[in-house]
PDB file of C-alpha atoms and ligand atoms in Angstrom:
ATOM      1  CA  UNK A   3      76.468 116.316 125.869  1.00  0.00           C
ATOM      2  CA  UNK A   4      73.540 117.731 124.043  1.00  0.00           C
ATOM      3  CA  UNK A   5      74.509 120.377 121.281  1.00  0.00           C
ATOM      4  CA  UNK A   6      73.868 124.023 122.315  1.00  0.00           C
ATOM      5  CA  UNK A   7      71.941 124.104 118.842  1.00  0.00           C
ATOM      6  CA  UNK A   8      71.279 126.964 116.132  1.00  0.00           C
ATOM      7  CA  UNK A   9      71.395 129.896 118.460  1.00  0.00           C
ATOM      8  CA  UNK A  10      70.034 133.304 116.858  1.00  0.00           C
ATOM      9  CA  UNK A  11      69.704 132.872 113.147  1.00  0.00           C
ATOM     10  CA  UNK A  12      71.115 129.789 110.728  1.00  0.00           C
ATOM     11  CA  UNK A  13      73.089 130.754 107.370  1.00  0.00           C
ATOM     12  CA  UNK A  14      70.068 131.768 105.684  1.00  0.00           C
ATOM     13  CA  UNK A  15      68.856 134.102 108.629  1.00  0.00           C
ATOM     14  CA  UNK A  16      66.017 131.888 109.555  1.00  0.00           C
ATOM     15  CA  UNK A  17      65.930 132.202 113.177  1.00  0.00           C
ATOM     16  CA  UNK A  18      65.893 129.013 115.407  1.00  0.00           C
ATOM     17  CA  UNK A  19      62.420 128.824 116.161  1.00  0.00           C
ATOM     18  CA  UNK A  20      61.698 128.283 112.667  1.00  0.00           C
ATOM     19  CA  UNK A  21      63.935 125.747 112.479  1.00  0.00           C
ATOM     20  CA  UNK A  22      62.657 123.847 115.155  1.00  0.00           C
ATOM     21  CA  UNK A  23      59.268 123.470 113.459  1.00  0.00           C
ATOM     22  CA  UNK A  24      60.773 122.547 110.060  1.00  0.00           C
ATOM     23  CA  UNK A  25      62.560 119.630 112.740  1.00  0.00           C
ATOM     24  CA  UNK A  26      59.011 118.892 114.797  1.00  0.00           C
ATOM     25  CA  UNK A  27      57.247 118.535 110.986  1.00  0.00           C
ATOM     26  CA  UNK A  28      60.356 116.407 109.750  1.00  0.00           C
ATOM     27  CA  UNK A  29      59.906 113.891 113.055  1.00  0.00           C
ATOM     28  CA  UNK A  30      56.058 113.885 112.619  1.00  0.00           C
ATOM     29  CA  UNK A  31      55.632 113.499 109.013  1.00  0.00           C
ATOM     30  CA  UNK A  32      58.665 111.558 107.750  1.00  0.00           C
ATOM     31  CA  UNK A  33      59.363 109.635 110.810  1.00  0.00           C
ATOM     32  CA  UNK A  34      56.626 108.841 113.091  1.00  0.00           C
ATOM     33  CA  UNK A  35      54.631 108.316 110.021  1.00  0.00           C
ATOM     34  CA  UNK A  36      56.257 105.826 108.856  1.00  0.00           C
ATOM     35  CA  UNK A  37      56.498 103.574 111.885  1.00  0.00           C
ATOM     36  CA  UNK A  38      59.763 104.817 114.230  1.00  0.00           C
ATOM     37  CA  UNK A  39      58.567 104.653 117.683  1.00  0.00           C
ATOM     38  CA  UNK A  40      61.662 104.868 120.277  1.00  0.00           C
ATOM     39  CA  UNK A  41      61.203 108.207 121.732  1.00  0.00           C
ATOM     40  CA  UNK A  42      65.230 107.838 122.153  1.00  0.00           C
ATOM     41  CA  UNK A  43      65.206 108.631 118.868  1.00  0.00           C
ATOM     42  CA  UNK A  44      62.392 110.951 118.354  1.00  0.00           C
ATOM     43  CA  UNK A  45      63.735 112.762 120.781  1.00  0.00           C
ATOM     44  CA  UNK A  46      67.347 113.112 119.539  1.00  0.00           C
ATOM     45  CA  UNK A  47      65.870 113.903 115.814  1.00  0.00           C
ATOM     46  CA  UNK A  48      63.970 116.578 116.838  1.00  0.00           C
ATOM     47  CA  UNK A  49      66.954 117.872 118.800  1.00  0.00           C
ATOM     48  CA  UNK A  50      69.899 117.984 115.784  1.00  0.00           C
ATOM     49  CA  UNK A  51      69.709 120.859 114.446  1.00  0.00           C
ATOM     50  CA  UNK A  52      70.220 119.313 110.338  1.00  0.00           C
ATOM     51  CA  UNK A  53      70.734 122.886 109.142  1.00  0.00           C
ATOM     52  CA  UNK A  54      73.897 123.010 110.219  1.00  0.00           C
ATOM     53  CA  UNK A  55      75.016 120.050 108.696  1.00  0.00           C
ATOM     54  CA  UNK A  56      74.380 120.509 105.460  1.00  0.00           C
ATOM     55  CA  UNK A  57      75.953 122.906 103.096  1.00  0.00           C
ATOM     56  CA  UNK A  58      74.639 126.660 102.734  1.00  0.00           C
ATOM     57  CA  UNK A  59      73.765 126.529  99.539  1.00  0.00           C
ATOM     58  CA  UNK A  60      70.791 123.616 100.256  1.00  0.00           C
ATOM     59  CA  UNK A  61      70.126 124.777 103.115  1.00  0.00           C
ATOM     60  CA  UNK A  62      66.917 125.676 102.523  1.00  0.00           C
ATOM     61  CA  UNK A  63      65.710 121.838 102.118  1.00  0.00           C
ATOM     62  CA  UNK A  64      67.446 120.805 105.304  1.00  0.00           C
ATOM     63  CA  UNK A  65      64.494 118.762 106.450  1.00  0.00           C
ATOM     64  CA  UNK A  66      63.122 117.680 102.897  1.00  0.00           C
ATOM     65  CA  UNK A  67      62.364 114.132 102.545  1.00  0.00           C
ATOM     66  CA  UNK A  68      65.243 113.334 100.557  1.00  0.00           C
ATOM     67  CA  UNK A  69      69.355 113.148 101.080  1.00  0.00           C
ATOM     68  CA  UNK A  70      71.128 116.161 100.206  1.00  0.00           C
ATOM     69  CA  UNK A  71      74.529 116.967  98.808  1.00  0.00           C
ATOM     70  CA  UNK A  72      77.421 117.263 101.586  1.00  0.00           C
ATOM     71  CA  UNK A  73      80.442 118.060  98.800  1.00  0.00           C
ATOM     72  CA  UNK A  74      83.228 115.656  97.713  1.00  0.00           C
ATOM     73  CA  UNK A  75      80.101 113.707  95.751  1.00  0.00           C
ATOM     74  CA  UNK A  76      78.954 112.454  99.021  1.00  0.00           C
ATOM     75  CA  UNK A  77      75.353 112.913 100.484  1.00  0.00           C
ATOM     76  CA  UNK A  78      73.769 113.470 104.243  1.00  0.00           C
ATOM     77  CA  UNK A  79      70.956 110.397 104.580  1.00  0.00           C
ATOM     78  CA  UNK A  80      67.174 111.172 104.365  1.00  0.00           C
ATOM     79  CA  UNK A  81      66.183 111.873 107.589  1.00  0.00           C
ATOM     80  CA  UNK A  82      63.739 108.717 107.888  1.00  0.00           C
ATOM     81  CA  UNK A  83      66.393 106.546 107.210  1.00  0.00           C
ATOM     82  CA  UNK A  84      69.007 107.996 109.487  1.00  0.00           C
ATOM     83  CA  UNK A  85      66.118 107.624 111.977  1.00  0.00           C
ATOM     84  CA  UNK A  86      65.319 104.049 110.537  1.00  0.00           C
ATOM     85  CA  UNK A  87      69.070 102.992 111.325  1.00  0.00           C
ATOM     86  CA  UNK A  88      69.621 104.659 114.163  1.00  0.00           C
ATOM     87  CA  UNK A  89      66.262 103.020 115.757  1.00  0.00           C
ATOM     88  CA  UNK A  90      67.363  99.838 114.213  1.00  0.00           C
ATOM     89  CA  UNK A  91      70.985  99.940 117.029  1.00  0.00           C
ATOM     90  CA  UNK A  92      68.828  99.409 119.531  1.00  0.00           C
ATOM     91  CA  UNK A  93      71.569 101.200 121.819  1.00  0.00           C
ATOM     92  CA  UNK A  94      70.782 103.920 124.483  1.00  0.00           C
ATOM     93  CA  UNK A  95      72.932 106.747 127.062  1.00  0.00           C
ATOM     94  CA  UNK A  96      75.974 105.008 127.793  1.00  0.00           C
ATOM     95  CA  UNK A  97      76.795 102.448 125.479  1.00  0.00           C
ATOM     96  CA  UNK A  98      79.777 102.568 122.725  1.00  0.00           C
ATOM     97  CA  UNK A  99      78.739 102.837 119.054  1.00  0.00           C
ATOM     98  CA  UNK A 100      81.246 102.559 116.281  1.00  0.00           C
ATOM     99  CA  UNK A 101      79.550 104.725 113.052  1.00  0.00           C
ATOM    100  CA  UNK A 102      81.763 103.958 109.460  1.00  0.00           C
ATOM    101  CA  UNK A 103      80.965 106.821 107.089  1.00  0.00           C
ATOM    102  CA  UNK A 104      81.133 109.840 109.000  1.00  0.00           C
ATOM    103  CA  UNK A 105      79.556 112.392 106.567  1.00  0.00           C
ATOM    104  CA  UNK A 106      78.796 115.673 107.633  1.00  0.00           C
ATOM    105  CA  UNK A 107      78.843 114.322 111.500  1.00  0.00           C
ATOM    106  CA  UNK A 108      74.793 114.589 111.749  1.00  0.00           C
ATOM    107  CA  UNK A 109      73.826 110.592 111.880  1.00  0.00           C
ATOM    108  CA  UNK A 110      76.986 110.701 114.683  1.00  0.00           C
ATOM    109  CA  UNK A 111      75.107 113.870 116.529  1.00  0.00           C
ATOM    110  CA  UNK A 112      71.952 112.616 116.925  1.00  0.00           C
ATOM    111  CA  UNK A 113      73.817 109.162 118.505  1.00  0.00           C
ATOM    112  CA  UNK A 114      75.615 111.743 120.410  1.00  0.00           C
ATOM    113  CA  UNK A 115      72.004 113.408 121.648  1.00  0.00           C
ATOM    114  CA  UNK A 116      71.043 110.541 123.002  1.00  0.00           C
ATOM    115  CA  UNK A 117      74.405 109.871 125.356  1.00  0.00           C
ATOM    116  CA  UNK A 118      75.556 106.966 122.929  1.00  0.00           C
ATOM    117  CA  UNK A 119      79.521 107.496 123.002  1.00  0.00           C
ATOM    118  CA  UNK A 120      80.426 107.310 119.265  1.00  0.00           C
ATOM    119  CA  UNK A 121      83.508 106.533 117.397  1.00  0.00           C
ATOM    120  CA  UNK A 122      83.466 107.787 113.920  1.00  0.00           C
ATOM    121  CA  UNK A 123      85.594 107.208 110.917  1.00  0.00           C
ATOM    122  CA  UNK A 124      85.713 108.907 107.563  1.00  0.00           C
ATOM    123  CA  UNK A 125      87.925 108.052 104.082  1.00  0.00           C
ATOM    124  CA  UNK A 126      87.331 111.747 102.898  1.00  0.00           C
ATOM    125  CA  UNK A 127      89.860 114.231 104.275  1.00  0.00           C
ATOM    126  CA  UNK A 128      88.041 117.061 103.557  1.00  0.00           C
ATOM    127  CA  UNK A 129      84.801 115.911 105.041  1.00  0.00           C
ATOM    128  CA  UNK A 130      85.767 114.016 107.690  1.00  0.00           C
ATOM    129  CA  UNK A 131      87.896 117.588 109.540  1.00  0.00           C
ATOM    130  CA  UNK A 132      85.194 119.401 108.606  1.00  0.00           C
ATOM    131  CA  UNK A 133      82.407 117.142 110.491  1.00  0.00           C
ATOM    132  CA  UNK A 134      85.426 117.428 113.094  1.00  0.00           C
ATOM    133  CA  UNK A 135      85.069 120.447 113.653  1.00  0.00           C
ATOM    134  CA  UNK A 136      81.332 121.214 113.331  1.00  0.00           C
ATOM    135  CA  UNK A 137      81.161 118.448 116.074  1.00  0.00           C
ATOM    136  CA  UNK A 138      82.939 120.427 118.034  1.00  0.00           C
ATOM    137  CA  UNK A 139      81.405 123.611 117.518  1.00  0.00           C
ATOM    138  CA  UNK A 140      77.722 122.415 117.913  1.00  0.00           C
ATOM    139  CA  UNK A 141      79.085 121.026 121.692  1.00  0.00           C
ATOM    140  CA  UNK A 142      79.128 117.004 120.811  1.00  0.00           C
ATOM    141  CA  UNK A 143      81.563 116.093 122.991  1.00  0.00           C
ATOM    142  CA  UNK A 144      80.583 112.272 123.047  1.00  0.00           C
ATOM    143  CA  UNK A 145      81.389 111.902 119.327  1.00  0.00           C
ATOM    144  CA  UNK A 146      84.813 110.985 118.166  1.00  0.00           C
ATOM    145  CA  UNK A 147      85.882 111.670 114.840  1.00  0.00           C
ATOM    146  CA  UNK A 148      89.544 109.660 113.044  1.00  0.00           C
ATOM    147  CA  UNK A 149      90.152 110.459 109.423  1.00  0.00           C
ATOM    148  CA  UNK A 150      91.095 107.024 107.650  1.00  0.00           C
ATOM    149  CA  UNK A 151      89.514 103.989 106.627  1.00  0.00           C
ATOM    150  CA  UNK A 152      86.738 102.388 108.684  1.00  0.00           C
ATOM    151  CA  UNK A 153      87.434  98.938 107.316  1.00  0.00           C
ATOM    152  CA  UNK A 154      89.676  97.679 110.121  1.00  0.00           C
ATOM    153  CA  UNK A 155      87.566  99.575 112.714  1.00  0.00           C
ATOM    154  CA  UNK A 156      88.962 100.769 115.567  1.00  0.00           C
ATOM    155  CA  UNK A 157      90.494  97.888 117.208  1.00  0.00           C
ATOM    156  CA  UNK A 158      91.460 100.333 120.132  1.00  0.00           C
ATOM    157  CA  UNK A 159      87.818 100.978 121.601  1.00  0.00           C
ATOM    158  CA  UNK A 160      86.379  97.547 120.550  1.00  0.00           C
ATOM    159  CA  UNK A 161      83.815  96.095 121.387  1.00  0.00           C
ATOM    160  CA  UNK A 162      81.279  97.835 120.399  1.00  0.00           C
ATOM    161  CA  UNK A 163      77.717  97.995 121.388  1.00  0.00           C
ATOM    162  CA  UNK A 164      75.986  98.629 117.992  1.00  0.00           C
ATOM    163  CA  UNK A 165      78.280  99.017 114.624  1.00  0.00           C
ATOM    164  CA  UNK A 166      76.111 101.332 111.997  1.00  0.00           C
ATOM    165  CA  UNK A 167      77.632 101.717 108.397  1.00  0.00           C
ATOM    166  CA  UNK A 168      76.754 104.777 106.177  1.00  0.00           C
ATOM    167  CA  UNK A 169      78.496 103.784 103.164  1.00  0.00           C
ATOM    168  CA  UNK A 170      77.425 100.464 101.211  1.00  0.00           C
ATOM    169  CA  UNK A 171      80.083  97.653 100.921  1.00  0.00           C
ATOM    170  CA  UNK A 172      79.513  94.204  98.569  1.00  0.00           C
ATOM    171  CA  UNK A 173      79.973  92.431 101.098  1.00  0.00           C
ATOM    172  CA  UNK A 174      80.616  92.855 104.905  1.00  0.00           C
ATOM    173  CA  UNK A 175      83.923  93.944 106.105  1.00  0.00           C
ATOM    174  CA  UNK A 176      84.953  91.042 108.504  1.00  0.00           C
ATOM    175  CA  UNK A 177      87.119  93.523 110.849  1.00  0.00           C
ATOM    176  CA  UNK A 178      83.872  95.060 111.915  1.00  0.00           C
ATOM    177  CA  UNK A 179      82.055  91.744 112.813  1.00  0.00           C
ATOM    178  CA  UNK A 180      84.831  90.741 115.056  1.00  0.00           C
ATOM    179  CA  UNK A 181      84.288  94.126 117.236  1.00  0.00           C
ATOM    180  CA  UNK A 182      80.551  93.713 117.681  1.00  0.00           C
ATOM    181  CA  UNK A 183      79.821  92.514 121.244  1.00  0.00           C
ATOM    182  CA  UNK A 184      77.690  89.543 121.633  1.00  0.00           C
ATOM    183  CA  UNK A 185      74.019  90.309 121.371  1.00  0.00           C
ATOM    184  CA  UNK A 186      75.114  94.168 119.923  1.00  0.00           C
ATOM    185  CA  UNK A 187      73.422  94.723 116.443  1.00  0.00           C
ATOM    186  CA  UNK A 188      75.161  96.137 112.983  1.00  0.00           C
ATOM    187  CA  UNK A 189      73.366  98.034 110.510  1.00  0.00           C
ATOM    188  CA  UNK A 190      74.653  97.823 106.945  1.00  0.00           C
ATOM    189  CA  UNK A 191      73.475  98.640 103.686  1.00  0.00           C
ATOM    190  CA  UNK A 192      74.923  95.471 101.160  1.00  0.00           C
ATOM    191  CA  UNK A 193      74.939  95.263  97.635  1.00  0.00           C
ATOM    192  CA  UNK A 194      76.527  97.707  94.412  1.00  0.00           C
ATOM    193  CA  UNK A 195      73.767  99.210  92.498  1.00  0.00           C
ATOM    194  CA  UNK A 196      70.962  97.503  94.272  1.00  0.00           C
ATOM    195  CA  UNK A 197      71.008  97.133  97.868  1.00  0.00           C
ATOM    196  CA  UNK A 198      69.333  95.979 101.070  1.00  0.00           C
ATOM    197  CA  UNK A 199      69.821  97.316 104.649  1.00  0.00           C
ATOM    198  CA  UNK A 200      70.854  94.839 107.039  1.00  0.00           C
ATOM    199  CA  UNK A 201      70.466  93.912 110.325  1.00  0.00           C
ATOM    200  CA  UNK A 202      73.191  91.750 111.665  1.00  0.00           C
ATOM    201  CA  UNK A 203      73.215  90.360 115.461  1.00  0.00           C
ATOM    202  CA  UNK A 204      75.871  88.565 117.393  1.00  0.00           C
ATOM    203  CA  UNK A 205      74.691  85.936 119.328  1.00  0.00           C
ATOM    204  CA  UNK A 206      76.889  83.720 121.542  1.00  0.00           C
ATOM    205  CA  UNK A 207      77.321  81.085 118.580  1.00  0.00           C
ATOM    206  CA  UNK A 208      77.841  82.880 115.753  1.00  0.00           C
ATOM    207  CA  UNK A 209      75.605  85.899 113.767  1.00  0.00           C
ATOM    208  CA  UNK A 210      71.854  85.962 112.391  1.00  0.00           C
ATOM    209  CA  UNK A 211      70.950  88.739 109.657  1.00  0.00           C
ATOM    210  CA  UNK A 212      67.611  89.928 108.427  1.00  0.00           C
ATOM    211  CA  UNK A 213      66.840  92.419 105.635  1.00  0.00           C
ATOM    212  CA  UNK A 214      65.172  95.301 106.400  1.00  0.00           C
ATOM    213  CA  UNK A 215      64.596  97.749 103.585  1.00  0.00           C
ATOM    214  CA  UNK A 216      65.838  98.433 100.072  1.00  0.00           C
ATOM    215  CA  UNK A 217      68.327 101.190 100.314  1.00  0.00           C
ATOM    216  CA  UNK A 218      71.079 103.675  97.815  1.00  0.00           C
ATOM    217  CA  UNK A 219      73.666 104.687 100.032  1.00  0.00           C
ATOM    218  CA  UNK A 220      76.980 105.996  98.026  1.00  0.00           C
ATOM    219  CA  UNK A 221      79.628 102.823  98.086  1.00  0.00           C
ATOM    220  CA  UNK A 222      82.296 101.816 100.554  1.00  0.00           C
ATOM    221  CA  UNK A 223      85.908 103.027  99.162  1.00  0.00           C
ATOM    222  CA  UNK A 224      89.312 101.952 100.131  1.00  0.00           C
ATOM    223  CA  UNK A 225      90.456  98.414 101.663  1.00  0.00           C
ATOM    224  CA  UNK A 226      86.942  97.061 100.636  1.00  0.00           C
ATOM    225  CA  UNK A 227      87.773  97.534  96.809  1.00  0.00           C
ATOM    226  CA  UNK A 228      90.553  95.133  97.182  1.00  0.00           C
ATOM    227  CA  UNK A 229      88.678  92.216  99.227  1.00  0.00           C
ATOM    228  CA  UNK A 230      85.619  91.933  96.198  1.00  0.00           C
ATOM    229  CA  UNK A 231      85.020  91.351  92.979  1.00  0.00           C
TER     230      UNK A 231
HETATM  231  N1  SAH B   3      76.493 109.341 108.005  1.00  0.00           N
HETATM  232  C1  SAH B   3      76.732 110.485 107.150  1.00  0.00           C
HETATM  233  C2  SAH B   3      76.457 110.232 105.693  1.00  0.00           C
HETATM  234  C3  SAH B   3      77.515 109.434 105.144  1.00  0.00           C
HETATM  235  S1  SAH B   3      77.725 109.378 103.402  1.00  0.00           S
HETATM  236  C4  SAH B   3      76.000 111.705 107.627  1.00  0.00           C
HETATM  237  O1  SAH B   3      75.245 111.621 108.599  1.00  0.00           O
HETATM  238  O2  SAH B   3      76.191 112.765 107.017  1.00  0.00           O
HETATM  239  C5  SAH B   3      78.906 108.057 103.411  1.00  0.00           C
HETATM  240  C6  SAH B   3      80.281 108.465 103.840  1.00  0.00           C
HETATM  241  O3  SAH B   3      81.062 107.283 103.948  1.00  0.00           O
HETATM  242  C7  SAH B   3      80.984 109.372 102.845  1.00  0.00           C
HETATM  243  O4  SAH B   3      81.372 110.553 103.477  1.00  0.00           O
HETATM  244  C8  SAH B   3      82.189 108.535 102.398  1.00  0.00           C
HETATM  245  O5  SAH B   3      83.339 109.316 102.146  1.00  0.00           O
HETATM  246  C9  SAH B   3      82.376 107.618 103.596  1.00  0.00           C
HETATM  247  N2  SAH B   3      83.135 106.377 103.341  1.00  0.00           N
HETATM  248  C10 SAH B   3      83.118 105.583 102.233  1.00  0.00           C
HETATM  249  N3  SAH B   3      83.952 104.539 102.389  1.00  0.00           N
HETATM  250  C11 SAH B   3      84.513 104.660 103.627  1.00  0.00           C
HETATM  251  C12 SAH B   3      85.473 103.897 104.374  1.00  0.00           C
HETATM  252  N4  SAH B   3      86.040 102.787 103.876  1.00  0.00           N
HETATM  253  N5  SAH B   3      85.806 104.333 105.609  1.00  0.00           N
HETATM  254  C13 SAH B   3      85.259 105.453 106.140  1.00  0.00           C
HETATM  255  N6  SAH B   3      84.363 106.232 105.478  1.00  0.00           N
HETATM  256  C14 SAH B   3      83.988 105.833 104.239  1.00  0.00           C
END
């Protein structure tokens, strides 16, 4: 379940003990800081091992305050956020998350660290067998990766306890509301240049939203291109 970690030294032959301070400062001093309490997620953050994630050459600023280039123009989330969102689920060991936006794989590891089963989709070919197979090497057995588009969501494991989206559409993708369970919660970023991340809940009538944060997430490609504007 939990990832065996960086054993011996990362890429840049800093050994895992110094990692795991770089990851204890990161959860103080980005994320405690700034008001994320579930020790769920604490926990799972300070557990991830974000060097491995990212690529070598950046290594270095794996837990800076800031997203980082992943390749293909696409970026890894600032830790506080991923923290922000994943706090935001309000999901725990056991239930079913459905992530769009798969990335590197590390918002979908640290799900996976805390026993969430995850079902992860990304556009990108290159990225998304790559976060594949990191996944895989790093032990993360609960997270499933499909290479594709996440707008249709993936009818076959619906519904889902908590639906979080790493890439920002205009407007919500309807697919994904119908295969949130009732009282589940998504977390969205919405809007083009400027944009807000939302909570949306399922209750048994219908959905409520709230808006949580401004956000700049890279857009939502594919089927979504075609249903605004
Ligand atoms: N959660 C990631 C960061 C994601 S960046 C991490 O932890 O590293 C956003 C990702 O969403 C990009 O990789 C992009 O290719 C992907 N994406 C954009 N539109 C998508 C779509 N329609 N379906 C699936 N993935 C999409």
């Amino acid at each position: 379940m939990v990832a065996c970690g960086a054993s011996g030294k990362g890429g840049t032959g800093k050994r895992a003990s110094e990692w795991a301070k770089q990851r204890d400062s990161m959860v103080r001093e980005q994320i405690e800081a700034r008001g994320v309490r579930d020790p769920k997620v604490l926990a799972a953050m300070r557990l991830v091992p974000r060097e491995q994630f990212v690529p070598p050459s950046v290594r270095d600023h794996a837990y800076a305050d800031r997203p980082l280039p992943i390749g293909d123009g696409q970026t890894i989330s600032q830790p506080y956020i991923v923290a922000l969102m994943t706090e935001l689920l309000e999901v725990g060991p056991g239930d079913k998350v459905l992530e769009i936006g798969t990335g590197s794989g590390y918002q979908g590891a640290v799900l996976g660290a805390m026993g969430v089963n995850v079902y992860t989709i990304e556009i990108r070919p290159t990225l998304c067998h790559e976060a594949a197979k990191r996944l895989e090497r790093l032990g993360y057995t609960r997270v499933h990766v499909r290479c594709g588009d996440g707008y249709g969501g993936w009818p076959d494991e619906a519904p889902f306890d908590g639906i979080i989206v790493t890439a920002a559409p205009e407007k919500i993708p309807a697919p994904l509301l119908a295969q949130l369970k009732v009282g589940g919660h998504m977390v969205i970023p919405v809007g083009a240049f400027y944009q807000e991340l939302k909570v949306i809940t399922r209750t048994p009538t219908g959905f409520t939203q709230k808006s949580v944060v401004p956000v700049r997430f890279v857009p939502m490609t594919g089927e979504i291109e075609h249903q605004q504007g």
